Amino acid sequence: MRYPPSLALLIEELKRLPGIGQKNAQRLAFYLLKAPTERAEALSRAILEMRSRIGSCARCFNLAEEKLCPICQDPGRQSSYLCVVESPRDLMAIESTGQYRGRYHVLTGVLSPMKGIGPEDLTIGDLVHRVDDEKTEEVIIATNLDVEGEATSSYLVNLLKPKGIRITRLARGIPVGGSLENADQVTLRMALDGRNVV
Amino acid sequence: MRLVRADLEQFRNLVTQTVNLHPHYNLLVGKNGQGKTNFLEAIGFLGTLKSFRAASRAEIIREGSDVCRVSSVIRGRGMARSASFSLTRRGRVQFLDEKKIDSPEEYLTAVRVVSFIPEDVSLVSGPPSRRRKIIDRSVFEVWPEYVRDYRQYLRVLRQRNALLRRKDFMEEELKSWNQSLAECGATLVRKRIMLLAKINPIMEEVNNTLDLERGTHLRYKPSFMKAIDSPGMLDQNSSGLTEAILGKLEEVQDREKEVGHTTVGPHRDNIVFTACGERDMGRYSSQGQKRGAVLSFKLALARVIREARGAWPLVLLDDVASELDSVKRKALGSLIRSMDAQFIISTTAEEPQFLDRQEGYVFRVENGLLERLQ
């Protein structure tokens, strides 16, 4: 027997979501079918509302429901520090440490000639303006440590160096709870190079 | 590492059979076309997941069969484990201790094989890409994490080539890719040269023992500078090499924009077999001399792997003695005896002259069947 068309449509839509296959899609669809009407309504409202309200912050390109994101609106944040990340998700990761009190700039991607992404496709121009306007003292480059993240980082370094501000890169090394034995040579060497006085 | 036992199923002309091997010397005797090289190829495949004859899966799987399988029991550091692979026309799967291993690198570090076949002589005069490949494979055998450096470099290279093809880019963007290419490239060059520094003195020794052409060694010819002579260039973070690659990239930049790809870097470096007086053996040496050079490289590699990993690789020698005179055969015999590795050696001669039959196992190979002679 086939599913009624409306149920089949829902299953098809759910299957488009990342990590959801046929079985999971069926399970979710049947859950929504049997759950109280309010649950289904709340979910569909939440999706629509999220889509209509979320845009990007006019200053740092983080996710924002207003013109500026909560971090850019927060007067307690130190404008002298600017942490450059690839995506809002990376921003969230740093934010979850609760340690950083400066501001952010989201590049919305990294350099990748293979995907046709050049500096003009990222928010690098805006970053340069911000560094000038906001009297930034230190730019912390927190792009990923892969090939594209490194190339983007060195592009930013070349671009910002002439401004005479402090430019730093996230430290690389042994993960907390990790053992030296399991660390690969590259990581170990980085950790040695970046050792601290105790 | 010792190969204790091999079970063969549907591999080329080889009969389905179990072969128990001697921990040191295994001699395969028989006429041509009986399956000696096929057996070595099967064992080589077990160690490298590749055919040393660059054969396709369809060629390897016995005609009329859908799947071919080689399983083995190996012993290393007092521990026995099993390694096996199976091939179908669609693909390959490998197992360690009956567990399917998805990453070839993980499998390859468990089973180590060094092979020498007569066709290897073309390594000396063939294109540089073949020598780069074997050197890269050898570096991986000695420092397995090299595979990551290598992949990283390839990725930077692809990105930079994509940029050069686009032509309408800013200088600064190319500059950042230059930086990445030089840094990743310097890591590869440094490790390759470190490997040559280990191989060359041992090659020299092997050469002397076998009375081969004097001064035979491997020389690194970089694409980005004349020669790497100063040891200072090979310091921990390879900053000297990085600078050299970076400088050359800037020099050739205009030309690269025209041709649309990267023309300098480790992917364009050459490694040359040279004999006394820096002579390129690919151009000036005889077939016999080239053969000797590759043989001494392979034997040296086996010893370097032993020193780096603490265990000998299995050494496969196909038809190694045919072009050696009796003096050299004797010398080869004593060289083999001086190495504590396990050997599988094929020969067409009934009496190999370089090993006594009592020292190991002798197998007669006929119609794809290995029969141990008592």
PDB file of N, CA and C in Angstrom, chain B residues 164-228:
ATOM      1  N   LEU B 164      45.247  29.682 -11.024  1.00  0.00           N
ATOM      2  CA  LEU B 164      46.018  30.085 -12.205  1.00  0.00           C
ATOM      3  C   LEU B 164      45.183  29.953 -13.480  1.00  0.00           C
ATOM      4  N   ARG B 165      44.325  28.951 -13.513  1.00  0.00           N
ATOM      5  CA  ARG B 165      43.480  28.761 -14.698  1.00  0.00           C
ATOM      6  C   ARG B 165      42.463  29.885 -14.837  1.00  0.00           C
ATOM      7  N   ARG B 166      42.073  30.456 -13.688  1.00  0.00           N
ATOM      8  CA  ARG B 166      41.045  31.494 -13.724  1.00  0.00           C
ATOM      9  C   ARG B 166      41.556  32.794 -14.323  1.00  0.00           C
ATOM     10  N   LYS B 167      42.831  33.013 -14.196  1.00  0.00           N
ATOM     11  CA  LYS B 167      43.527  34.168 -14.780  1.00  0.00           C
ATOM     12  C   LYS B 167      43.133  35.541 -14.210  1.00  0.00           C
ATOM     13  N   ASP B 168      41.832  35.776 -13.898  1.00  0.00           N
ATOM     14  CA  ASP B 168      41.455  37.099 -13.395  1.00  0.00           C
ATOM     15  C   ASP B 168      41.454  37.105 -11.877  1.00  0.00           C
ATOM     16  N   PHE B 169      42.650  37.122 -11.303  1.00  0.00           N
ATOM     17  CA  PHE B 169      42.691  37.133  -9.844  1.00  0.00           C
ATOM     18  C   PHE B 169      43.660  38.211  -9.387  1.00  0.00           C
ATOM     19  N   MET B 170      43.616  38.485  -8.097  1.00  0.00           N
ATOM     20  CA  MET B 170      44.505  39.505  -7.561  1.00  0.00           C
ATOM     21  C   MET B 170      45.837  38.862  -7.170  1.00  0.00           C
ATOM     22  N   GLU B 171      46.887  39.631  -7.351  1.00  0.00           N
ATOM     23  CA  GLU B 171      48.230  39.168  -6.983  1.00  0.00           C
ATOM     24  C   GLU B 171      48.259  38.618  -5.561  1.00  0.00           C
ATOM     25  N   GLU B 172      47.556  39.329  -4.659  1.00  0.00           N
ATOM     26  CA  GLU B 172      47.617  38.966  -3.245  1.00  0.00           C
ATOM     27  C   GLU B 172      47.055  37.574  -3.004  1.00  0.00           C
ATOM     28  N   GLU B 173      46.034  37.227  -3.799  1.00  0.00           N
ATOM     29  CA  GLU B 173      45.431  35.912  -3.604  1.00  0.00           C
ATOM     30  C   GLU B 173      46.432  34.818  -3.986  1.00  0.00           C
ATOM     31  N   LEU B 174      47.117  35.047  -5.121  1.00  0.00           N
ATOM     32  CA  LEU B 174      48.128  34.073  -5.543  1.00  0.00           C
ATOM     33  C   LEU B 174      49.230  33.972  -4.491  1.00  0.00           C
ATOM     34  N   LYS B 175      49.575  35.110  -3.920  1.00  0.00           N
ATOM     35  CA  LYS B 175      50.642  35.141  -2.927  1.00  0.00           C
ATOM     36  C   LYS B 175      50.334  34.240  -1.736  1.00  0.00           C
ATOM     37  N   SER B 176      49.067  34.242  -1.316  1.00  0.00           N
ATOM     38  CA  SER B 176      48.741  33.408  -0.154  1.00  0.00           C
ATOM     39  C   SER B 176      48.809  31.924  -0.518  1.00  0.00           C
ATOM     40  N   TRP B 177      48.452  31.591  -1.758  1.00  0.00           N
ATOM     41  CA  TRP B 177      48.584  30.186  -2.172  1.00  0.00           C
ATOM     42  C   TRP B 177      50.043  29.817  -2.370  1.00  0.00           C
ATOM     43  N   ASN B 178      50.862  30.790  -2.825  1.00  0.00           N
ATOM     44  CA  ASN B 178      52.314  30.543  -2.917  1.00  0.00           C
ATOM     45  C   ASN B 178      52.865  30.139  -1.561  1.00  0.00           C
ATOM     46  N   GLN B 179      52.453  30.888  -0.556  1.00  0.00           N
ATOM     47  CA  GLN B 179      52.935  30.637   0.795  1.00  0.00           C
ATOM     48  C   GLN B 179      52.593  29.212   1.234  1.00  0.00           C
ATOM     49  N   SER B 180      51.319  28.830   1.032  1.00  0.00           N
ATOM     50  CA  SER B 180      50.888  27.486   1.435  1.00  0.00           C
ATOM     51  C   SER B 180      51.634  26.421   0.649  1.00  0.00           C
ATOM     52  N   LEU B 181      51.778  26.647  -0.667  1.00  0.00           N
ATOM     53  CA  LEU B 181      52.458  25.648  -1.503  1.00  0.00           C
ATOM     54  C   LEU B 181      53.906  25.479  -1.063  1.00  0.00           C
ATOM     55  N   ALA B 182      54.557  26.612  -0.763  1.00  0.00           N
ATOM     56  CA  ALA B 182      55.966  26.546  -0.360  1.00  0.00           C
ATOM     57  C   ALA B 182      56.113  25.829   0.978  1.00  0.00           C
ATOM     58  N   GLU B 183      55.222  26.123   1.918  1.00  0.00           N
ATOM     59  CA  GLU B 183      55.329  25.490   3.235  1.00  0.00           C
ATOM     60  C   GLU B 183      55.067  23.986   3.159  1.00  0.00           C
ATOM     61  N   CYS B 184      53.963  23.616   2.505  1.00  0.00           N
ATOM     62  CA  CYS B 184      53.645  22.186   2.391  1.00  0.00           C
ATOM     63  C   CYS B 184      54.688  21.483   1.530  1.00  0.00           C
ATOM     64  N   GLY B 185      55.132  22.155   0.474  1.00  0.00           N
ATOM     65  CA  GLY B 185      56.127  21.571  -0.419  1.00  0.00           C
ATOM     66  C   GLY B 185      57.440  21.320   0.292  1.00  0.00           C
ATOM     67  N   ALA B 186      57.861  22.277   1.109  1.00  0.00           N
ATOM     68  CA  ALA B 186      59.138  22.142   1.818  1.00  0.00           C
ATOM     69  C   ALA B 186      59.117  20.916   2.726  1.00  0.00           C
ATOM     70  N   THR B 187      57.960  20.641   3.333  1.00  0.00           N
ATOM     71  CA  THR B 187      57.847  19.462   4.199  1.00  0.00           C
ATOM     72  C   THR B 187      58.103  18.183   3.401  1.00  0.00           C
ATOM     73  N   LEU B 188      57.512  18.103   2.204  1.00  0.00           N
ATOM     74  CA  LEU B 188      57.716  16.907   1.372  1.00  0.00           C
ATOM     75  C   LEU B 188      59.184  16.772   0.980  1.00  0.00           C
ATOM     76  N   VAL B 189      59.763  17.869   0.486  1.00  0.00           N
ATOM     77  CA  VAL B 189      61.144  17.826   0.014  1.00  0.00           C
ATOM     78  C   VAL B 189      62.070  17.401   1.149  1.00  0.00           C
ATOM     79  N   ARG B 190      61.836  17.977   2.319  1.00  0.00           N
ATOM     80  CA  ARG B 190      62.696  17.671   3.456  1.00  0.00           C
ATOM     81  C   ARG B 190      62.654  16.177   3.790  1.00  0.00           C
ATOM     82  N   LYS B 191      61.467  15.615   3.821  1.00  0.00           N
ATOM     83  CA  LYS B 191      61.354  14.201   4.188  1.00  0.00           C
ATOM     84  C   LYS B 191      61.933  13.297   3.107  1.00  0.00           C
ATOM     85  N   ARG B 192      61.734  13.673   1.842  1.00  0.00           N
ATOM     86  CA  ARG B 192      62.325  12.870   0.769  1.00  0.00           C
ATOM     87  C   ARG B 192      63.850  12.871   0.887  1.00  0.00           C
ATOM     88  N   ILE B 193      64.418  14.045   1.156  1.00  0.00           N
ATOM     89  CA  ILE B 193      65.876  14.131   1.244  1.00  0.00           C
ATOM     90  C   ILE B 193      66.387  13.388   2.473  1.00  0.00           C
ATOM     91  N   MET B 194      65.611  13.468   3.556  1.00  0.00           N
ATOM     92  CA  MET B 194      66.002  12.716   4.754  1.00  0.00           C
ATOM     93  C   MET B 194      66.024  11.216   4.472  1.00  0.00           C
ATOM     94  N   LEU B 195      65.075  10.766   3.639  1.00  0.00           N
ATOM     95  CA  LEU B 195      65.066   9.346   3.269  1.00  0.00           C
ATOM     96  C   LEU B 195      66.310   9.002   2.444  1.00  0.00           C
ATOM     97  N   LEU B 196      66.625   9.855   1.453  1.00  0.00           N
ATOM     98  CA  LEU B 196      67.798   9.589   0.616  1.00  0.00           C
ATOM     99  C   LEU B 196      69.062   9.547   1.465  1.00  0.00           C
ATOM    100  N   ALA B 197      69.111  10.405   2.475  1.00  0.00           N
ATOM    101  CA  ALA B 197      70.289  10.424   3.338  1.00  0.00           C
ATOM    102  C   ALA B 197      70.443   9.115   4.103  1.00  0.00           C
ATOM    103  N   LYS B 198      69.320   8.443   4.348  1.00  0.00           N
ATOM    104  CA  LYS B 198      69.385   7.133   5.005  1.00  0.00           C
ATOM    105  C   LYS B 198      69.743   6.042   3.999  1.00  0.00           C
ATOM    106  N   ILE B 199      69.165   6.157   2.806  1.00  0.00           N
ATOM    107  CA  ILE B 199      69.327   5.103   1.786  1.00  0.00           C
ATOM    108  C   ILE B 199      70.744   5.082   1.219  1.00  0.00           C
ATOM    109  N   ASN B 200      71.270   6.262   0.888  1.00  0.00           N
ATOM    110  CA  ASN B 200      72.521   6.316   0.116  1.00  0.00           C
ATOM    111  C   ASN B 200      73.711   5.582   0.735  1.00  0.00           C
ATOM    112  N   PRO B 201      74.001   5.781   2.029  1.00  0.00           N
ATOM    113  CA  PRO B 201      75.164   5.059   2.584  1.00  0.00           C
ATOM    114  C   PRO B 201      74.972   3.540   2.534  1.00  0.00           C
ATOM    115  N   ILE B 202      73.734   3.081   2.694  1.00  0.00           N
ATOM    116  CA  ILE B 202      73.502   1.639   2.666  1.00  0.00           C
ATOM    117  C   ILE B 202      73.622   1.111   1.240  1.00  0.00           C
ATOM    118  N   MET B 203      73.152   1.928   0.275  1.00  0.00           N
ATOM    119  CA  MET B 203      73.312   1.549  -1.128  1.00  0.00           C
ATOM    120  C   MET B 203      74.783   1.378  -1.461  1.00  0.00           C
ATOM    121  N   GLU B 204      75.569   2.278  -0.929  1.00  0.00           N
ATOM    122  CA  GLU B 204      77.017   2.230  -1.144  1.00  0.00           C
ATOM    123  C   GLU B 204      77.589   0.893  -0.662  1.00  0.00           C
ATOM    124  N   GLU B 205      77.164   0.512   0.546  1.00  0.00           N
ATOM    125  CA  GLU B 205      77.628  -0.751   1.121  1.00  0.00           C
ATOM    126  C   GLU B 205      77.231  -1.939   0.250  1.00  0.00           C
ATOM    127  N   VAL B 206      75.936  -1.939  -0.148  1.00  0.00           N
ATOM    128  CA  VAL B 206      75.427  -3.032  -0.973  1.00  0.00           C
ATOM    129  C   VAL B 206      76.202  -3.095  -2.291  1.00  0.00           C
ATOM    130  N   ASN B 207      76.446  -1.933  -2.856  1.00  0.00           N
ATOM    131  CA  ASN B 207      77.207  -1.856  -4.105  1.00  0.00           C
ATOM    132  C   ASN B 207      78.580  -2.481  -3.975  1.00  0.00           C
ATOM    133  N   ASN B 208      79.233  -2.146  -2.883  1.00  0.00           N
ATOM    134  CA  ASN B 208      80.570  -2.681  -2.671  1.00  0.00           C
ATOM    135  C   ASN B 208      80.541  -4.196  -2.538  1.00  0.00           C
ATOM    136  N   THR B 209      79.548  -4.681  -1.765  1.00  0.00           N
ATOM    137  CA  THR B 209      79.441  -6.118  -1.571  1.00  0.00           C
ATOM    138  C   THR B 209      79.197  -6.842  -2.900  1.00  0.00           C
ATOM    139  N   LEU B 210      78.288  -6.296  -3.698  1.00  0.00           N
ATOM    140  CA  LEU B 210      77.940  -6.959  -4.955  1.00  0.00           C
ATOM    141  C   LEU B 210      78.885  -6.575  -6.086  1.00  0.00           C
ATOM    142  N   ASP B 211      79.871  -5.736  -5.786  1.00  0.00           N
ATOM    143  CA  ASP B 211      80.814  -5.259  -6.785  1.00  0.00           C
ATOM    144  C   ASP B 211      80.085  -4.640  -7.981  1.00  0.00           C
ATOM    145  N   LEU B 212      79.120  -3.751  -7.678  1.00  0.00           N
ATOM    146  CA  LEU B 212      78.373  -3.064  -8.730  1.00  0.00           C
ATOM    147  C   LEU B 212      79.062  -1.742  -9.036  1.00  0.00           C
ATOM    148  N   GLU B 213      78.479  -0.987  -9.942  1.00  0.00           N
ATOM    149  CA  GLU B 213      79.099   0.259 -10.364  1.00  0.00           C
ATOM    150  C   GLU B 213      79.351   1.169  -9.161  1.00  0.00           C
ATOM    151  N   ARG B 214      80.579   1.676  -9.089  1.00  0.00           N
ATOM    152  CA  ARG B 214      80.989   2.482  -7.929  1.00  0.00           C
ATOM    153  C   ARG B 214      80.195   3.790  -7.835  1.00  0.00           C
ATOM    154  N   GLY B 215      80.003   4.191  -6.621  1.00  0.00           N
ATOM    155  CA  GLY B 215      79.412   5.517  -6.383  1.00  0.00           C
ATOM    156  C   GLY B 215      77.952   5.637  -6.777  1.00  0.00           C
ATOM    157  N   THR B 216      77.270   4.518  -6.975  1.00  0.00           N
ATOM    158  CA  THR B 216      75.851   4.582  -7.329  1.00  0.00           C
ATOM    159  C   THR B 216      75.045   5.111  -6.145  1.00  0.00           C
ATOM    160  N   HIS B 217      74.300   6.161  -6.382  1.00  0.00           N
ATOM    161  CA  HIS B 217      73.432   6.670  -5.322  1.00  0.00           C
ATOM    162  C   HIS B 217      72.271   7.459  -5.916  1.00  0.00           C
ATOM    163  N   LEU B 218      71.360   7.878  -5.055  1.00  0.00           N
ATOM    164  CA  LEU B 218      70.207   8.657  -5.500  1.00  0.00           C
ATOM    165  C   LEU B 218      70.455  10.123  -5.209  1.00  0.00           C
ATOM    166  N   ARG B 219      70.193  10.952  -6.205  1.00  0.00           N
ATOM    167  CA  ARG B 219      70.448  12.377  -6.040  1.00  0.00           C
ATOM    168  C   ARG B 219      69.139  13.143  -6.215  1.00  0.00           C
ATOM    169  N   TYR B 220      68.906  14.076  -5.317  1.00  0.00           N
ATOM    170  CA  TYR B 220      67.670  14.870  -5.401  1.00  0.00           C
ATOM    171  C   TYR B 220      67.887  16.090  -6.268  1.00  0.00           C
ATOM    172  N   LYS B 221      67.108  16.196  -7.325  1.00  0.00           N
ATOM    173  CA  LYS B 221      67.228  17.362  -8.212  1.00  0.00           C
ATOM    174  C   LYS B 221      65.958  18.198  -8.104  1.00  0.00           C
ATOM    175  N   PRO B 222      66.014  19.242  -7.289  1.00  0.00           N
ATOM    176  CA  PRO B 222      64.812  20.053  -7.090  1.00  0.00           C
ATOM    177  C   PRO B 222      64.474  20.874  -8.337  1.00  0.00           C
ATOM    178  N   SER B 223      63.202  21.184  -8.484  1.00  0.00           N
ATOM    179  CA  SER B 223      62.765  21.995  -9.628  1.00  0.00           C
ATOM    180  C   SER B 223      62.892  23.476  -9.313  1.00  0.00           C
ATOM    181  N   PHE B 224      63.148  23.800  -8.048  1.00  0.00           N
ATOM    182  CA  PHE B 224      63.085  25.199  -7.631  1.00  0.00           C
ATOM    183  C   PHE B 224      64.447  25.795  -7.290  1.00  0.00           C
ATOM    184  N   MET B 225      65.490  25.001  -7.381  1.00  0.00           N
ATOM    185  CA  MET B 225      66.851  25.516  -7.205  1.00  0.00           C
ATOM    186  C   MET B 225      67.818  24.495  -7.787  1.00  0.00           C
ATOM    187  N   LYS B 226      69.075  24.889  -7.896  1.00  0.00           N
ATOM    188  CA  LYS B 226      70.020  24.005  -8.579  1.00  0.00           C
ATOM    189  C   LYS B 226      70.254  22.707  -7.820  1.00  0.00           C
ATOM    190  N   ALA B 227      70.582  22.828  -6.586  1.00  0.00           N
ATOM    191  CA  ALA B 227      70.824  21.637  -5.779  1.00  0.00           C
ATOM    192  C   ALA B 227      70.668  22.009  -4.317  1.00  0.00           C
ATOM    193  N   ILE B 228      70.298  21.021  -3.508  1.00  0.00           N
ATOM    194  CA  ILE B 228      70.183  21.293  -2.079  1.00  0.00           C
ATOM    195  C   ILE B 228      71.449  20.743  -1.424  1.00  0.00           C
TER     196      ILE B 228
END
